[in-house]
Coordinates of C-alpha atoms and ligand atoms in Angstrom, one line a residue:
X1 CA 3.8 -17.8 -29.4
X2 CA 0.7 -15.8 -28.3
X3 CA -0.2 -12.6 -28.9
X4 CA -1.6 -9.8 -26.4
X5 CA -2.2 -6.2 -26.4
X6 CA -0.5 -6.1 -22.7
X7 CA 1.1 -8.3 -20.6
X8 CA 0.9 -7.6 -16.8
X9 CA 3.7 -9.6 -14.6
X10 CA 2.8 -9.3 -11.2
X11 CA -0.8 -9.2 -10.1
X12 CA -0.7 -7.9 -6.3
X13 CA -2.3 -4.8 -5.9
X14 CA -0.9 -2.7 -8.9
X15 CA -1.2 -5.8 -11.1
X16 CA -4.5 -6.8 -10.2
X17 CA -6.1 -3.1 -10.8
X18 CA -4.1 -3.0 -14.4
X19 CA -5.1 -6.2 -15.5
X20 CA -8.8 -5.4 -14.4
X21 CA -8.9 -2.3 -16.2
X22 CA -7.4 -3.4 -19.3
X23 CA -9.6 -6.3 -19.6
X24 CA -12.5 -3.8 -18.9
X25 CA -11.2 -1.8 -21.9
X26 CA -11.3 -4.9 -23.9
X27 CA -7.8 -5.6 -24.3
X28 CA -6.4 -8.8 -25.2
X29 CA -4.5 -9.0 -21.6
X30 CA -2.4 -11.8 -20.2
X31 CA -1.7 -11.6 -16.2
X32 CA 1.0 -13.3 -14.9
X33 CA 2.6 -13.9 -11.4
X34 CA 5.1 -16.1 -9.9
X35 CA 2.6 -17.2 -6.8
X36 CA -1.3 -17.0 -6.9
X37 CA -2.1 -13.6 -5.6
X38 CA -3.7 -12.6 -3.2
X39 CA -0.6 -14.2 -0.9
X40 CA 1.7 -13.6 1.5
X41 CA 5.0 -12.9 0.2
X42 CA 4.5 -9.7 -1.4
X43 CA 3.6 -6.2 0.0
X44 CA -0.3 -6.5 -0.3
X45 CA -1.4 -8.8 2.7
X46 CA -2.1 -8.3 6.5
X47 CA -6.1 -7.7 6.1
X48 CA -5.8 -3.8 6.2
X49 CA -4.5 -0.8 4.7
X50 CA -4.8 2.8 5.5
X51 CA -6.8 5.2 3.1
X52 CA -6.6 8.9 3.4
X53 CA -7.4 11.7 1.2
X54 CA -5.5 14.5 2.8
X55 CA -2.2 12.5 1.5
X56 CA 1.0 14.0 3.4
X57 CA 3.4 12.4 1.1
X58 CA 2.6 15.2 -1.5
X59 CA -0.5 17.0 -3.2
X60 CA 0.3 14.8 -6.3
X61 CA -1.3 11.9 -4.7
X62 CA -4.5 13.1 -3.5
X63 CA -6.1 13.2 -7.4
X64 CA -5.2 9.1 -7.3
X65 CA -6.7 8.6 -4.2
X66 CA -9.8 10.1 -4.8
X67 CA -10.1 8.3 -8.1
X68 CA -9.4 4.9 -6.4
X69 CA -12.2 5.6 -3.9
X70 CA -14.8 5.8 -6.5
X71 CA -13.4 3.2 -8.2
X72 CA -13.5 0.4 -5.4
X73 CA -16.9 2.0 -4.3
X74 CA -18.1 1.0 -8.0
X75 CA -16.6 -2.5 -7.7
X76 CA -18.2 -2.8 -4.2
X77 CA -21.6 -2.2 -6.1
X78 CA -20.9 -4.7 -9.1
X79 CA -19.6 -7.4 -6.5
X80 CA -21.6 -6.6 -3.4
X81 CA -18.4 -7.0 -1.4
X82 CA -17.0 -4.7 1.1
X83 CA -13.8 -2.9 0.3
X84 CA -13.1 0.4 1.5
X85 CA -14.3 1.2 5.3
X86 CA -14.3 5.4 5.8
X87 CA -14.6 5.0 9.7
X88 CA -12.3 8.2 9.7
X89 CA -8.8 8.7 10.3
X90 CA -6.8 10.2 12.9
X91 CA -3.1 11.5 12.5
X92 CA -1.3 12.9 16.0
X93 CA 1.8 14.6 15.9
X94 CA 3.5 17.8 17.3
X95 CA 5.7 20.3 17.5
X96 CA 9.6 19.8 17.8
X97 CA 11.1 16.2 17.3
X98 CA 8.7 13.8 16.5
X99 CA 9.1 10.4 14.4
X100 CA 9.3 10.4 11.0
X101 CA 6.2 9.3 8.6
X102 CA 7.6 9.4 5.3
X103 CA 8.4 12.4 4.4
X104 CA 9.6 15.8 5.8
X105 CA 6.6 17.8 7.0
X106 CA 4.2 14.9 6.7
X107 CA 1.3 16.2 9.4
X108 CA 1.4 19.6 7.5
X109 CA 1.7 18.5 3.9
X110 CA -1.6 16.4 5.1
X111 CA -3.2 19.8 5.9
X112 CA -2.2 21.3 3.2
X113 CA -3.2 18.6 0.7
X114 CA -7.2 18.7 2.4
X115 CA -7.3 22.1 2.2
X116 CA -6.2 22.3 -1.5
X117 CA -8.7 19.8 -2.6
X118 CA -11.5 20.1 0.0
X119 CA -11.1 17.3 2.3
X120 CA -13.5 17.6 4.8
X121 CA -11.2 17.4 8.2
X122 CA -11.2 19.0 11.4
X123 CA -7.9 19.7 14.1
X124 CA -8.1 18.8 17.6
X125 CA -6.1 19.7 20.3
X126 CA -5.1 17.3 22.9
X127 CA -8.4 17.5 25.1
X128 CA -10.5 17.2 22.2
X129 CA -8.8 14.1 21.3
X130 CA -9.1 12.4 24.6
X131 CA -12.7 13.2 24.7
X132 CA -13.1 11.8 20.9
X133 CA -10.6 9.1 21.4
X134 CA -10.2 8.3 24.8
X135 CA -7.8 5.1 24.4
X136 CA -5.2 7.4 22.6
X137 CA -2.8 8.6 25.6
X138 CA -1.8 11.9 24.2
X139 CA 0.6 14.8 25.8
X140 CA -1.3 18.5 26.0
X141 CA 1.2 19.3 23.0
X142 CA -0.4 16.8 20.5
X143 CA -3.1 17.9 18.2
X144 CA -4.9 15.6 15.8
X145 CA -5.7 15.9 11.8
X146 CA -9.2 14.1 11.8
X147 CA -10.5 13.6 8.6
X148 CA -13.9 11.2 8.5
X149 CA -13.4 9.7 5.2
X150 CA -10.2 8.3 5.6
X151 CA -10.5 4.5 6.7
X152 CA -9.0 1.4 5.5
X153 CA -9.0 -1.1 2.9
X154 CA -9.5 -4.8 2.8
X155 CA -6.2 -5.4 0.6
X156 CA -6.3 -9.7 -0.2
X157 CA -10.8 -8.8 -1.2
X158 CA -9.4 -5.9 -3.7
X159 CA -6.9 -8.1 -5.4
X160 CA -9.3 -11.2 -5.5
X161 CA -12.0 -9.0 -6.7
X162 CA -10.3 -7.3 -9.6
X163 CA -8.4 -10.9 -10.6
X164 CA -11.9 -12.6 -10.5
X165 CA -13.5 -9.4 -13.1
X166 CA -10.6 -9.2 -14.8
X167 CA -11.1 -13.3 -15.7
X168 CA -14.5 -12.7 -16.5
X169 CA -14.0 -10.1 -18.8
X170 CA -11.8 -12.6 -20.7
X171 CA -8.4 -11.7 -19.1
X172 CA -5.6 -14.9 -19.6
X173 CA -4.7 -15.0 -15.5
X174 CA -2.0 -17.7 -15.4
X175 CA -0.5 -18.1 -11.3
X176 CA 2.3 -19.9 -10.3
X177 CA 4.2 -18.9 -13.6
X178 CA 7.3 -16.9 -13.3
X179 CA 8.4 -14.1 -15.6
X180 CA 12.3 -15.4 -16.5
X181 CA 13.3 -12.3 -19.3
X182 CA 11.7 -10.2 -21.5
X183 CA 13.0 -8.2 -24.7
X184 CA 11.6 -5.6 -26.2
X185 CA 11.6 -3.9 -29.6
X186 CA 9.7 -0.7 -30.1
X187 CA 6.3 -1.4 -30.6
X188 CA 6.8 -5.2 -28.6
X189 CA 7.7 -7.8 -26.0
X190 CA 8.6 -10.8 -26.0
X191 CA 8.3 -12.4 -22.6
X192 CA 9.6 -15.9 -21.4
X193 CA 8.2 -17.6 -18.2
X194 CA 9.2 -20.6 -16.7
X195 CA 6.0 -22.5 -18.5
X196 CA 6.1 -20.3 -21.8
X197 CA 7.1 -17.6 -24.2
X198 CA 4.7 -14.6 -25.2
X199 CA 4.2 -12.0 -27.2
X200 CA 2.8 -8.8 -26.6
X201 CA 2.7 -4.5 -27.7
X202 CA 3.4 -3.9 -24.0
X203 CA 4.3 -5.4 -20.9
X204 CA 3.7 -3.7 -17.8
X205 CA 6.0 -5.1 -14.7
X206 CA 4.3 -4.4 -11.1
X207 CA 6.3 -6.9 -9.6
X208 CA 6.8 -5.6 -6.0
X209 CA 9.8 -6.1 -4.2
X210 CA 11.0 -8.1 -7.2
X211 CA 11.2 -4.8 -9.2
X212 CA 15.2 -5.3 -8.5
X213 CA 15.5 -8.4 -9.4
X214 CA 13.5 -8.5 -12.9
X215 CA 15.4 -5.0 -13.8
X216 CA 18.6 -6.1 -12.9
X217 CA 21.4 -4.4 -11.5
X218 CA 21.6 -0.9 -12.9
X219 CA 18.2 0.0 -11.2
X220 CA 18.5 -2.0 -8.0
X221 CA 20.1 0.9 -6.5
X222 CA 16.7 2.9 -6.5
X223 CA 15.1 0.2 -4.4
X224 CA 15.8 -0.6 -1.4
X225 CA 13.5 -3.2 0.3
X226 CA 12.7 -3.5 4.2
X227 CA 11.1 -5.6 6.0
X228 CA 8.0 -4.5 8.5
X229 CA 6.2 -6.6 10.8
X230 CA 2.3 -6.2 11.7
X231 CA 1.0 -7.1 14.9
X232 CA -2.6 -7.8 16.1
X233 CA -3.2 -7.6 19.9
X234 CA -6.2 -8.5 22.2
X235 CA -7.8 -6.3 23.7
X236 CA -8.0 -6.3 27.4
X237 CA -11.8 -5.5 28.4
X238 CA -14.4 -4.9 26.0
X239 CA -13.7 -4.5 21.7
X240 CA -16.9 -2.3 22.0
X241 CA -14.7 0.9 22.4
X242 CA -12.2 -0.8 19.3
X243 CA -15.0 -1.3 16.8
X244 CA -14.6 0.6 13.8
X245 CA -17.6 3.1 15.0
X246 CA -15.6 4.4 17.6
X247 CA -11.9 3.7 16.5
X248 CA -10.2 5.3 14.3
X249 CA -7.7 4.1 11.7
X250 CA -4.7 6.3 13.0
X251 CA -0.9 7.2 12.2
X252 CA 0.7 9.0 15.2
X253 CA 4.1 10.7 14.9
X254 CA 5.2 9.8 18.5
X255 CA 7.0 12.7 20.4
X256 CA 10.6 12.1 21.2
X257 CA 10.3 8.7 19.6
X258 CA 12.6 7.7 16.4
X259 CA 9.9 5.3 15.4
X260 CA 6.1 6.3 15.2
X261 CA 2.8 3.8 14.9
X262 CA -0.2 3.1 13.3
X263 CA -3.3 1.1 13.5
X264 CA -6.7 0.0 12.8
X265 CA -10.0 -0.7 14.8
X266 CA -10.8 -4.6 15.7
X267 CA -12.8 -5.7 12.5
X268 CA -12.5 -9.2 13.0
X269 CA -14.2 -9.7 16.2
X270 CA -12.5 -10.3 19.6
X271 CA -10.5 -13.3 18.6
X272 CA -9.2 -11.1 15.7
X273 CA -7.3 -8.4 17.8
X274 CA -6.2 -4.6 16.9
X275 CA -3.6 -4.6 14.6
X276 CA -1.0 -1.9 15.2
X277 CA 2.3 -1.6 13.3
X278 CA 5.7 0.7 13.3
X279 CA 7.7 1.2 10.2
X280 CA 11.9 0.2 10.2
X281 CA 14.3 1.7 7.8
X282 CA 17.3 0.3 9.8
X283 CA 18.0 -2.8 8.1
X284 CA 17.5 -4.1 4.4
X285 CA 16.5 -7.3 2.9
X286 CA 15.5 -8.9 -0.3
X287 CA 12.6 -11.2 -1.0
X288 CA 14.5 -14.0 -0.8
X289 CA 16.4 -13.5 2.1
X290 CA 13.8 -11.8 4.4
X291 CA 12.8 -13.9 7.3
X292 CA 8.7 -14.2 6.9
X293 CA 7.6 -15.1 10.1
X294 CA 7.5 -12.8 13.7
X295 CA 9.4 -13.9 16.6
X296 CA 7.9 -13.6 20.2
X297 CA 10.6 -11.0 21.0
X298 CA 9.5 -8.8 18.2
X299 CA 5.6 -8.5 19.5
X300 CA 6.6 -8.4 23.2
X301 CA 9.2 -5.6 22.2
X302 CA 6.4 -3.9 20.3
X303 CA 4.0 -4.3 22.8
X304 CA 6.1 -2.8 25.6
X305 CA 8.0 0.1 23.4
X306 CA 5.3 0.9 21.4
X307 CA 2.0 -0.1 22.0
X308 CA 1.2 -0.2 25.9
X309 CA 2.6 3.7 26.5
X310 CA 0.3 5.2 23.8
X311 CA -2.8 3.2 23.9
X312 CA -5.6 2.0 26.5
X313 CA -6.8 -1.1 27.1
X314 CA -4.9 -3.3 25.2
X315 CA -3.4 -6.2 26.3
X316 CA 0.1 -8.3 26.1
X317 CA -1.1 -10.9 24.4
X318 CA -0.2 -11.3 20.4
X319 CA -3.3 -13.1 18.7
X320 CA -1.3 -12.7 15.2
X321 CA 2.0 -11.3 13.4
X322 CA 2.9 -10.9 10.2
X323 CA 6.0 -9.7 8.0
X324 CA 5.7 -7.9 4.7
X325 CA 8.1 -5.7 2.4
X326 CA 8.3 -2.2 1.5
X327 CA 10.2 -1.4 -1.8
X328 CA 11.4 2.3 -0.5
X329 CA 13.1 4.9 -3.1
X330 CA 15.2 8.0 -1.8
X331 CA 12.5 10.4 -1.7
X332 CA 9.6 7.9 -0.5
X333 CA 7.6 8.5 -3.7
X334 CA 6.5 6.1 -6.5
X335 CA 8.1 5.1 -9.6
X336 CA 5.5 5.1 -12.6
X337 CA 7.4 5.3 -15.9
X338 CA 8.3 4.0 -19.0
X339 CA 11.5 1.9 -18.8
X340 CA 14.3 4.0 -20.2
X341 CA 15.1 1.7 -22.9
X342 CA 12.2 0.4 -23.9
X343 CA 9.2 2.1 -24.6
X344 CA 6.7 -0.9 -24.7
X345 CA 7.8 -1.4 -21.0
X346 CA 6.0 0.0 -18.6
X347 CA 7.4 -0.1 -14.6
X348 CA 5.3 1.0 -11.8
X349 CA 6.6 0.7 -8.3
X350 CA 4.0 2.4 -6.0
X351 CA 5.4 1.4 -2.4
X352 CA 7.3 3.1 0.1
X353 CA 4.6 2.1 2.6
X354 CA 1.7 4.0 1.3
X355 CA 0.8 2.8 -2.4
X356 CA -2.2 0.5 -1.6
X357 CA -4.6 3.3 -1.0
X358 CA -3.7 4.8 -4.8
X359 CA -3.7 1.2 -6.7
X360 CA -7.1 1.2 -8.6
X361 CA -6.5 4.6 -9.9
X362 CA -2.8 3.1 -10.8
X363 CA -4.6 0.5 -12.9
X364 CA -6.3 2.9 -14.7
X365 CA -3.4 5.1 -15.4
X366 CA -1.3 2.4 -16.6
X367 CA -4.0 0.8 -18.9
X368 CA -4.2 4.4 -20.5
X369 CA -0.4 4.6 -20.7
X370 CA -0.5 1.0 -22.5
X371 CA -3.4 1.0 -25.0
X372 CA -3.5 5.1 -25.5
X373 CA 0.3 6.1 -25.4
X374 CA -1.1 9.0 -22.6
X375 CA -3.1 9.0 -19.3
X376 CA -5.5 11.6 -18.2
X377 CA -3.1 11.3 -14.5
X378 CA -0.2 13.5 -13.9
X379 CA 2.2 11.1 -13.4
X380 CA 5.4 13.3 -14.2
X381 CA 6.2 13.1 -10.5
X382 CA 7.1 9.5 -10.4
X383 CA 9.6 9.2 -13.2
X384 CA 12.7 7.4 -12.7
X385 CA 14.9 10.0 -14.3
X386 CA 14.6 12.3 -10.8
X387 CA 17.4 9.3 -9.3
X388 CA 19.8 9.7 -11.9
Ligands
FAD1 C1 3.4 -3.3 6.4 C2 2.7 -2.8 5.3 C3 2.0 -2.2 5.1 C4 1.5 -0.9 4.3 N1 0.4 -0.1 4.8 C5 0.0 0.7 3.4 C6 -1.1 1.5 4.1 O1 -1.6 1.6 5.4 N2 -2.1 2.3 3.2 C7 -1.3 2.2 1.6 O2 -1.9 3.0 0.8 N3 -0.2 1.4 1.7 C8 0.5 0.6 2.3 N4 1.4 -0.3 2.4 C9 1.8 -0.1 0.9 C10 1.0 -1.5 0.0 O3 0.7 -2.3 0.6 C11 2.2 -1.3 -1.7 O4 2.3 -0.1 -2.0 C12 1.4 -2.1 -2.5 O5 1.1 -3.3 -1.5 C13 2.3 -2.7 -3.3 O6 1.6 -3.3 -4.3 P1 2.3 -4.3 -5.4 O7 1.5 -4.6 -6.5 O8 3.0 -2.9 -6.2 O9 3.5 -5.3 -5.0 P2 2.9 -6.9 -4.6 O10 1.6 -6.7 -4.0 O11 3.6 -7.3 -3.8 O12 2.8 -7.5 -5.7 C14 3.7 -8.0 -6.5 C15 3.8 -9.2 -7.5 O13 4.6 -9.6 -8.6 C16 4.6 -10.9 -8.4 N5 6.3 -10.8 -9.0 C17 7.0 -10.6 -8.6 N6 8.3 -10.8 -9.8 C18 7.7 -11.9 -10.2 C19 8.3 -12.6 -11.9 N7 9.3 -13.0 -11.8 N8 7.0 -13.4 -12.2 C20 5.8 -12.8 -11.8 N9 5.4 -12.5 -10.7 C21 6.1 -12.0 -10.4 C22 4.8 -11.2 -6.8 O14 4.4 -12.7 -6.5 C23 3.7 -10.0 -6.4 O15 2.6 -11.1 -6.1 C24 2.2 -0.8 3.1 C25 2.7 -2.0 2.7 C26 3.6 -3.0 3.9 C27 4.5 -3.9 3.4

């Protein structure tokens, strides 16, 4: 048996941030992952994640993403890596029936958050959107929220950097090792993996889409898994209008459409393409059953139905595609809480398709919770009890 202050199981977005923050505080930390993160089996791959400070999912999120930006900037200064590119973000919507984005009134909530927290932004009418960002084929009725401080993160690099630093700070990071079970008492936890057994004061479960499997049947109904697909399409003529200086990250609640789209600038040269995706909530999956490859029929449908009608100058050639898993709760909010039966076990399930931007601060919050018993962040909206 080994003794740790905290064991973090799952070293994706949330677990890598937590392991790093714990190690930075000088804790004896063990990080365990069944694969070797960053990997492409969970929720944290695909080159880019949107980050935005006016968070339409609810006012309680903005403090987390603001703190996360500070942490990423500090990590960049420390390591010389580029993690966050603030090239601006555009959210397009209109009155009437538009595609659903995570919660009701996403556009209006975004604006409320920006106003409440003093986030720089502009509201653009359709003509102004066309002038500033001519590749978007907006209708006259559409409006835009433009946030210059929004942009994208490099998820795989964020994970790698935080795990590397955690190791350097003395964390014991074990990959290709799988949690089998845990037993908890009031002030300690015994963890059994396929390689050994460990003893710790605290256990943080940051296992992403595997949470239901790890917590068991009783909790499974709170977390639905949906396979999502990502596509990188070629640019038809020049790549120049798609470069980050000219093309923002975007979320587009398409009018009269059940599905919206979101996307990114071209960041990896002409052969890297432009990443555009949609969301689906019709078919649930499990990490075991989910088809990881993406068919050519899926990319053709994406192009014909959701890309060509809305964005200029993108060709139909799909250069790359990937699938990724959302873990979704009933209100599309996060679960960050103590295990209802075990004080010493913390559960972190911040996904529903919008968690990455908050992950650096969530790692800090979980660290404070694990080591100090309380945190500077207000996590009260993320309790599991709201579903029972
Ligand atoms: C397609 C897609 C697009 C997204 N877009 C955005 C976006 O634009 N902006 C944004 O902010 N967020 C976005 N998100 C959400 C964001 O990516 C997730 O919130 C975040 O990646 C979740 O990280 P995680 O650490 O919870 O899960 P993961 O990164 O999946 O990590 C879980 C880890 O736990 C490990 N694990 C599981 N079970 C065990 C076990 N028994 N033993 C050991 N290890 C185990 C896994 O191997 C894995 O490494 C998107 C998500 C997807 C899928």
